[in-house]
Structures are given as C-alpha cells and as structure tokens.
Coordinates of C-alpha atoms in Angstrom, one line a residue:
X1 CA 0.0 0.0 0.0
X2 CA 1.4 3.3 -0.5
X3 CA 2.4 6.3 1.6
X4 CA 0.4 9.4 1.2
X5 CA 3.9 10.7 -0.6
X6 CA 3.7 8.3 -2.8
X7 CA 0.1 9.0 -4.1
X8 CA 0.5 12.6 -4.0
X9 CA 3.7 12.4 -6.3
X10 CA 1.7 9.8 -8.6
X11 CA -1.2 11.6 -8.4
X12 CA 0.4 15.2 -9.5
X13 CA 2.6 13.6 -12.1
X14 CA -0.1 12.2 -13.5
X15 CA -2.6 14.7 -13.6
X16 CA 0.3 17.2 -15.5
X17 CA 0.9 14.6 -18.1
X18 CA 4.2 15.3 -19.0
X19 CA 6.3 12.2 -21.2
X20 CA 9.8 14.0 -18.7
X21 CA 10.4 15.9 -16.1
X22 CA 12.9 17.9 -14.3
X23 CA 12.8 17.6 -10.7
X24 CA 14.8 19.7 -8.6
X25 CA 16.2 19.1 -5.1
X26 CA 17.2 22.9 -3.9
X27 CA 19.1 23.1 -1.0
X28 CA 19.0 26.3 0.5
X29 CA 21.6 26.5 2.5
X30 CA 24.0 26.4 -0.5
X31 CA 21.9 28.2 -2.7
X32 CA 22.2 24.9 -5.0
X33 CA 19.5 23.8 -7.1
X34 CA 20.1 19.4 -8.3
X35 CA 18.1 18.8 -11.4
X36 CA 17.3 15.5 -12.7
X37 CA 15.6 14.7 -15.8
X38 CA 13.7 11.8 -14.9
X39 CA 10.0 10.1 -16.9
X40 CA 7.0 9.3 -15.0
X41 CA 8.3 6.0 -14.3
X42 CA 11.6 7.4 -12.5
X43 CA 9.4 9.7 -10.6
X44 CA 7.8 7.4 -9.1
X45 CA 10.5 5.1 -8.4
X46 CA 12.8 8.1 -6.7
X47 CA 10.8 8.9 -4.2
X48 CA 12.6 7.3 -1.2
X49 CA 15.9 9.4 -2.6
X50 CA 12.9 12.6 -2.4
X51 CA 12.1 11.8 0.8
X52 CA 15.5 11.7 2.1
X53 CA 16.9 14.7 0.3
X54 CA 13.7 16.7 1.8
X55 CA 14.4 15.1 5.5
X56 CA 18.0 16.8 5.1
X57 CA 16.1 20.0 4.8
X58 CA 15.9 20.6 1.1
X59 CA 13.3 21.7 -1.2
X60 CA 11.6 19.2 -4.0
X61 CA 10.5 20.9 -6.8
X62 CA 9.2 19.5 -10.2
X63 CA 8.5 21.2 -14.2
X64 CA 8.2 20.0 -17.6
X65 CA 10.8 19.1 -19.3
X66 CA 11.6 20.7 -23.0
X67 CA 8.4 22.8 -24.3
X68 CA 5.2 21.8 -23.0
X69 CA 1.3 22.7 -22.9
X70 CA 1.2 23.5 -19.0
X71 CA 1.1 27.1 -17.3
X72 CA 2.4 27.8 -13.8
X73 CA 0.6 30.2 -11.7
X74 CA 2.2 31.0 -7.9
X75 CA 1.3 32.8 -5.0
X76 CA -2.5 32.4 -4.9
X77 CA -5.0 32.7 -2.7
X78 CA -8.1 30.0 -2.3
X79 CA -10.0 32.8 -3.6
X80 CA -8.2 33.3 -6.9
X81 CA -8.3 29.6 -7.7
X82 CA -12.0 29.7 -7.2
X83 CA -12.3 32.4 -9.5
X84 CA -10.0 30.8 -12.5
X85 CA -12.7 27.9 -12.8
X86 CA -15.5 29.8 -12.4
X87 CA -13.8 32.3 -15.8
X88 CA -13.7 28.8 -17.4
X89 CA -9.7 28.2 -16.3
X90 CA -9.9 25.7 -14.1
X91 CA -6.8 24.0 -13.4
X92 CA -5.2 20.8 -13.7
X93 CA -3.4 20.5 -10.6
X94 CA -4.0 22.6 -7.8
X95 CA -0.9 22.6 -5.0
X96 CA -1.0 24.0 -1.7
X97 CA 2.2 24.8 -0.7
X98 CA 1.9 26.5 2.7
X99 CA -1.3 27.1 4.7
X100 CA -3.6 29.2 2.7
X101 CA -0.8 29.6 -0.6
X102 CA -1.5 28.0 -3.7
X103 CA 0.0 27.0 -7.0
X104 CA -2.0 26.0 -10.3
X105 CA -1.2 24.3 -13.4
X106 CA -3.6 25.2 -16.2
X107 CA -3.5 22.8 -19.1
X108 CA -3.7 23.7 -22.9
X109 CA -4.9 21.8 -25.3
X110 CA -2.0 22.6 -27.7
X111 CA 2.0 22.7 -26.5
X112 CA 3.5 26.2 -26.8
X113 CA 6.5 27.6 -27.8
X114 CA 8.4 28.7 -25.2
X115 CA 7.9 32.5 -26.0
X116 CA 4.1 32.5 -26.2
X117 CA 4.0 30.0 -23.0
X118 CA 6.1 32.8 -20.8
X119 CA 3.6 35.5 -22.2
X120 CA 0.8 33.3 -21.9
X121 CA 2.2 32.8 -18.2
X122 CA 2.8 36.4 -17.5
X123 CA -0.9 37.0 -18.9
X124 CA -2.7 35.2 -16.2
X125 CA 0.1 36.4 -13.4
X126 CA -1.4 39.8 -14.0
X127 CA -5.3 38.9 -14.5
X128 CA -5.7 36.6 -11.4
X129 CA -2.8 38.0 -9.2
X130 CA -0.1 35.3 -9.5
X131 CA 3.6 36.1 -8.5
X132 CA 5.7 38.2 -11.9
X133 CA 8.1 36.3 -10.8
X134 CA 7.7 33.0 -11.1
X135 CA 6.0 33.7 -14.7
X136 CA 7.7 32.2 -17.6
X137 CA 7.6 28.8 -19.5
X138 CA 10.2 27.0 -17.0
X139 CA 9.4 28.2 -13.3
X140 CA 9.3 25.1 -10.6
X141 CA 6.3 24.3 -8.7
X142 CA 6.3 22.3 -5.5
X143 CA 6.3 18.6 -6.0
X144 CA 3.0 17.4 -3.5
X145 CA 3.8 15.1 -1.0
X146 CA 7.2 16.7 0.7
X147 CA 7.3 19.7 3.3
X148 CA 8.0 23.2 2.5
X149 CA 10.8 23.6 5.1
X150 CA 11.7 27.1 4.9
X151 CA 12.4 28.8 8.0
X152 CA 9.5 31.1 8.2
X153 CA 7.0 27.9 8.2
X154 CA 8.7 26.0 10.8
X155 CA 6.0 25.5 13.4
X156 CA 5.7 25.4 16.9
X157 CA 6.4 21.6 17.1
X158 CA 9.3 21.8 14.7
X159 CA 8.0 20.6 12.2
X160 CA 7.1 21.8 9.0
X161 CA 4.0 21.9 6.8
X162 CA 3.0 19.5 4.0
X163 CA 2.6 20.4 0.1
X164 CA -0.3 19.3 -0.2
X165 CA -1.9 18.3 -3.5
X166 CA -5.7 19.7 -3.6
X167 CA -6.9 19.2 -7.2
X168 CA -5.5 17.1 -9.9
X169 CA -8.0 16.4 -12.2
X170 CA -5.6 16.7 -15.2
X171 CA -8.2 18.2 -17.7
X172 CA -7.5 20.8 -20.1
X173 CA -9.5 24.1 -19.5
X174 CA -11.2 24.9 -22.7
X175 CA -10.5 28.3 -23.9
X176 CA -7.0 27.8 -25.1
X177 CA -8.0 29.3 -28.3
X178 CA -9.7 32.6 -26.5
X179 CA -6.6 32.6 -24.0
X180 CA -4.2 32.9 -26.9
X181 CA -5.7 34.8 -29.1
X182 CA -5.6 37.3 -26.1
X183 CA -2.4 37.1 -25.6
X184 CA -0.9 37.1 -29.3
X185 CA -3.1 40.4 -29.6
X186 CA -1.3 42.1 -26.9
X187 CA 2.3 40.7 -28.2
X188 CA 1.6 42.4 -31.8
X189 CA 0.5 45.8 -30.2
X190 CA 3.4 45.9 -28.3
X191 CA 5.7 44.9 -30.9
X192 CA 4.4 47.6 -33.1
X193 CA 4.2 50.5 -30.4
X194 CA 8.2 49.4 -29.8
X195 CA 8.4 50.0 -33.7
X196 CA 7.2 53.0 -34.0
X197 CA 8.8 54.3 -30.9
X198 CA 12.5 53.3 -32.3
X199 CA 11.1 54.7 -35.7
X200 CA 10.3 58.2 -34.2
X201 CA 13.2 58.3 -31.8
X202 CA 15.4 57.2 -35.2
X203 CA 13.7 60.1 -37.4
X204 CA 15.7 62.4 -35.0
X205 CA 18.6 61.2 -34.1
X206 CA 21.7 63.3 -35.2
X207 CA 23.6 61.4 -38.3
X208 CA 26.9 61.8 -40.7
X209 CA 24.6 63.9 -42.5
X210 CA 23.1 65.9 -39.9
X211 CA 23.6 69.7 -39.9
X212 CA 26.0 69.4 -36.7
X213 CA 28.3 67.3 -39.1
X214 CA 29.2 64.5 -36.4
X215 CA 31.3 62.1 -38.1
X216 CA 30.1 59.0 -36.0
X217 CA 26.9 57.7 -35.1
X218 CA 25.9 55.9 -32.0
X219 CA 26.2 53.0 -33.4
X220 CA 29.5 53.4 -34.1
X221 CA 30.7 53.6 -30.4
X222 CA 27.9 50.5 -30.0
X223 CA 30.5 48.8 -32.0
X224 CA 34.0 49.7 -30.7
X225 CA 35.7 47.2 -29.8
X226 CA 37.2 49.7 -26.9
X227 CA 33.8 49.1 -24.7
X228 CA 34.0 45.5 -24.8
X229 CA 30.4 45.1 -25.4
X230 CA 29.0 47.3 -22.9
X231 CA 26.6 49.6 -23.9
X232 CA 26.2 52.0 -21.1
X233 CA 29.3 53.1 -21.6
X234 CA 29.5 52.8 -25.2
X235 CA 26.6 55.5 -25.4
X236 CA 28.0 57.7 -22.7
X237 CA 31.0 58.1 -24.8
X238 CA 28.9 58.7 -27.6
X239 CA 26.5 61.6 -25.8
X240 CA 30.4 63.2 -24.7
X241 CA 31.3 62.9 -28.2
X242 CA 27.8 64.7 -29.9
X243 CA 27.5 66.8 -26.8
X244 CA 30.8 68.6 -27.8
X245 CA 30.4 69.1 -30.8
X246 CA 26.8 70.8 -30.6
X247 CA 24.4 67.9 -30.8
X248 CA 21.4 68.5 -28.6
X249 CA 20.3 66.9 -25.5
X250 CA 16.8 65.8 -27.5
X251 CA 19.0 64.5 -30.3
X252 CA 21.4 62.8 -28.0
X253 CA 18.6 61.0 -26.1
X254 CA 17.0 59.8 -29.3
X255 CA 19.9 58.1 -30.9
X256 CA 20.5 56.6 -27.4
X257 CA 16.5 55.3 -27.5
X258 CA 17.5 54.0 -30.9
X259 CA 18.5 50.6 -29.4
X260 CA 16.0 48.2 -27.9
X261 CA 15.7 49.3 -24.0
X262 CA 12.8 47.4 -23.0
X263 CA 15.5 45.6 -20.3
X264 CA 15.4 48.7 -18.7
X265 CA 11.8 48.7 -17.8
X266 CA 8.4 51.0 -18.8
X267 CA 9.1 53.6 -21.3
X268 CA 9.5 56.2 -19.2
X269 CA 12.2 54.4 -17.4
X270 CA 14.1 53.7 -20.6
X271 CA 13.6 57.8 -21.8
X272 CA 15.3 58.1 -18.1
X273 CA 17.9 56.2 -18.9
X274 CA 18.6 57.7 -21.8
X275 CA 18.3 61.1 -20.6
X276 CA 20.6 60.4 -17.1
X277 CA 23.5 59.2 -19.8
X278 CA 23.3 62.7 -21.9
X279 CA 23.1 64.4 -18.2
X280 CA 26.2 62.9 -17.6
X281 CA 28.3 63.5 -20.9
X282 CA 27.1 67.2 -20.1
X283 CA 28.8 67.3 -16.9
X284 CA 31.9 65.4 -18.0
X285 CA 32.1 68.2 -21.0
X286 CA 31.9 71.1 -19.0
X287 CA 34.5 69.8 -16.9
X288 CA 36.8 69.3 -19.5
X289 CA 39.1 71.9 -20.3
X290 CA 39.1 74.2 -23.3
X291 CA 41.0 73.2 -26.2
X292 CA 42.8 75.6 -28.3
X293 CA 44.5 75.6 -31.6
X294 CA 48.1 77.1 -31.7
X295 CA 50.7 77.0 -33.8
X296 CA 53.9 75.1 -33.1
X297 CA 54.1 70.9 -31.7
X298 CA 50.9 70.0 -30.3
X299 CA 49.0 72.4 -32.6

C-alpha cells in the first residue's frame, strides 16, 4: 500500500501529463539547485531518494521538461483559484504549498513555444494576481507530497508543513483558443508601439549627415571594440562625443532610445535612462578643459 507521498507524487505527475520531467532538489543553505531529468516512471520510483533529500532540509520541486502545454501560476489565494474555474480556467493540478498559498497548473490543449507559453504565463500572473516572478515557460512548482521547510514555516512543534496536493483532475481548460488569441493580440501591439517608438526616436537622431556634421553615429561607439560590449558606456561616450560638438540633449537622447531598451523597464524608465546618460556626458564636457588651436608641436 502506498504512503500518502507516494500517491500525492503519482497523483500530481499524473494529472500534468508530461512524457519527462525535471525535478529539482534545492538546497538552501548552498543556494544549489540538483536537477534531474527523470520520466514518469523514475518519478515514481525516486521517491525514497525525495524523501531523504527533503528530511536533510531541502526543497523538492518539479516542471516540464523541453516545451510543453502547462502554465504555472504561484502565489494564490483559495479565492483566486476559485475564480479561475468559475472564468472557465480551471486548473489541472492545484498545490498548496503552505497554509492558505497556492500554486495552479492550467493545461492547454496545444504545446507552446516557449515564448508565447512565458507571455501566456505572464498574462494570467497579472489577470488573477499570480507572482511576476515565477512567470515564464520553465518556473518550478512544488512537488505534493514533501514539506516546505523554509524557516518562516517551521511550526511550533518543529516541524514543517506538508505540500499538499488539492486538485489534480488533469483536464484541459477549454478556452485555449480565447486565451491565446488574447495574448498574441497584446504581443503584436506591443511589438508595433516598440516600432514606431524606435522609428520616431530614429527620425531624430543626429547622423553623418546631420547639420552638426558628427562624423560617428551611435552605433559606431555601439560597436568599438574599446567598450568590450557594454553599452552603457559605449553611449555615454557617444552623448560626450555629440554633446561637444553641438548635438542637442533631444537628439542625444534619441539616438540613445534607438537601441532596444525594453530591459530597462516601462518607457518612461528607458527615456530616463537615456536622458541620465546625456546628463552625464554634459557634466563630463563642462569639466573638460578648453581646447585651443596654436601654432607650433601640439598644434
């Protein structure tokens, strides 16, 4: 007869369907995540090794492995679960992996590729108030059956709560199409505000041909080999350079928002960026002396 371990583990793995996963053992203390790539089959025959790794104090963790046709949601509450099945999202496998916190797998009826399954991820992170964090097309969710032994859990008793597995019906949700469609709309309005954005910024940018008659463009410093790839400084050199010779701080700041800055955050946050660089190459200019042509060596 099995444990209760045991028929959570078979229970989860089963309801998420996958042909592999990868299972991780994270052990905290080292900061030190052990992945194994392991098939149903495996799963189920490791769990003694689970068990012991987790009575040492480490995590158990589990995902897909390669692309795949699940979505992880973290951090919810009961109430947020509730509401995904009544919108018609009702999940797969439901986790609870501390007292009152919950995890969710939703199941497609299609396998995504990896970018559309992180957007599709980040998508239902914002609708239903899952954790940014955890939202893209590889996160771990707790493996059912093992405790979550962080510190902050550890009860009066000393011990420390159960994942426990809540829901695993393993059922696709239904609106895979709807969901998608969704989310594929928002990716093409983004991509073309980003275009036009880098179009308008690129319309006034200063160039060989500009009326300050710079000889280099931005993307010429982008390019020295002298910055070793990084672009921070390759564009402060560059808003020095223009600065100096007449360029504006508008024109500056648009050939720096020519590149694609969406690392940096909102827009606003990448026009600050852009705008604190050119701030800078201003006060490095004025504190450079005043050069003057003489006759004679050095001339």
């Amino acid at each position: 007869m099995q444990d209760r371990t045991s028929q959570a583990v078979a229970a989860q793995v089963a309801a998420m369907g996958c042909e592999a996963f990868e299972v991780g053992v994270y052990d905290a203390t080292r900061e030190r995540m052990l992945t194994k790539v392991w098939d149903r089959e495996t799963v189920l025959k490791s769990i003694s090794y689970l068990k012991y790794q987790n009575m040492q104090g480490n995590h158990i963790y589990i995902r897909p492995a390669g692309a795949h046709n699940l979505t992880l949601m973290d951090d919810l509450s009961a109430a947020k679960v509730t509401q995904l099945s009544k919108d018609g999202y009702a999940p797969a496998v439901v986790v609870e992996t501390s007292p009152n916190n919950f995890q969710a797998w939703l199941k497609h009826d299609r396998v995504l590729a990896t970018d559309l399954s992180t957007r599709t991820s980040r998508e239902l992170a914002a609708r239903y108030g899952g954790d940014p964090g955890s939202a893209d097309w590889r996160h771990y969710g707790r493996l059912a059956g093992f405790t979550n032994c962080k510190p902050k859990y550890k009860q009066p008793n000393g011990f420390y709560p159960f994942v426990v597995l809540r829901e695993a019906t393993g059922k696709e949700y239904g609106k895979t199409d709807e969901l998608l469609a969704d989310v594929i709309a928002k990716q093409e309005a983004e991509k073309s505000a980003e275009q036009e954005r880098r179009s308008r910024f690129a319309a006034a940018a200063p160039t060989r041909n500009s009326r300050i008659r710079i000889s280099k463009t931005v993307n010429d410093f982008r390019n020295d080999p002298r910055y070793g790839g990084d672009l921070h400084r390759a564009e402060l050199g560059y808003a020095t350079y223009a600065i100096s010779r007449g360029a504006t701080e508008r024109e500056v700041v648009a050939a720096i928002m020519t590149r694609d800055l969406s690392h940096k955050g909102t827009d606003n946050r990448q026009t600050e960026y852009a705008e604190r660089t050119v701030k800078k190459a201003i006060e490095i200019t004025r504190s450079q002396p005043v050069r003057t042509q003489g006759k004679g060596r050095g001339a």
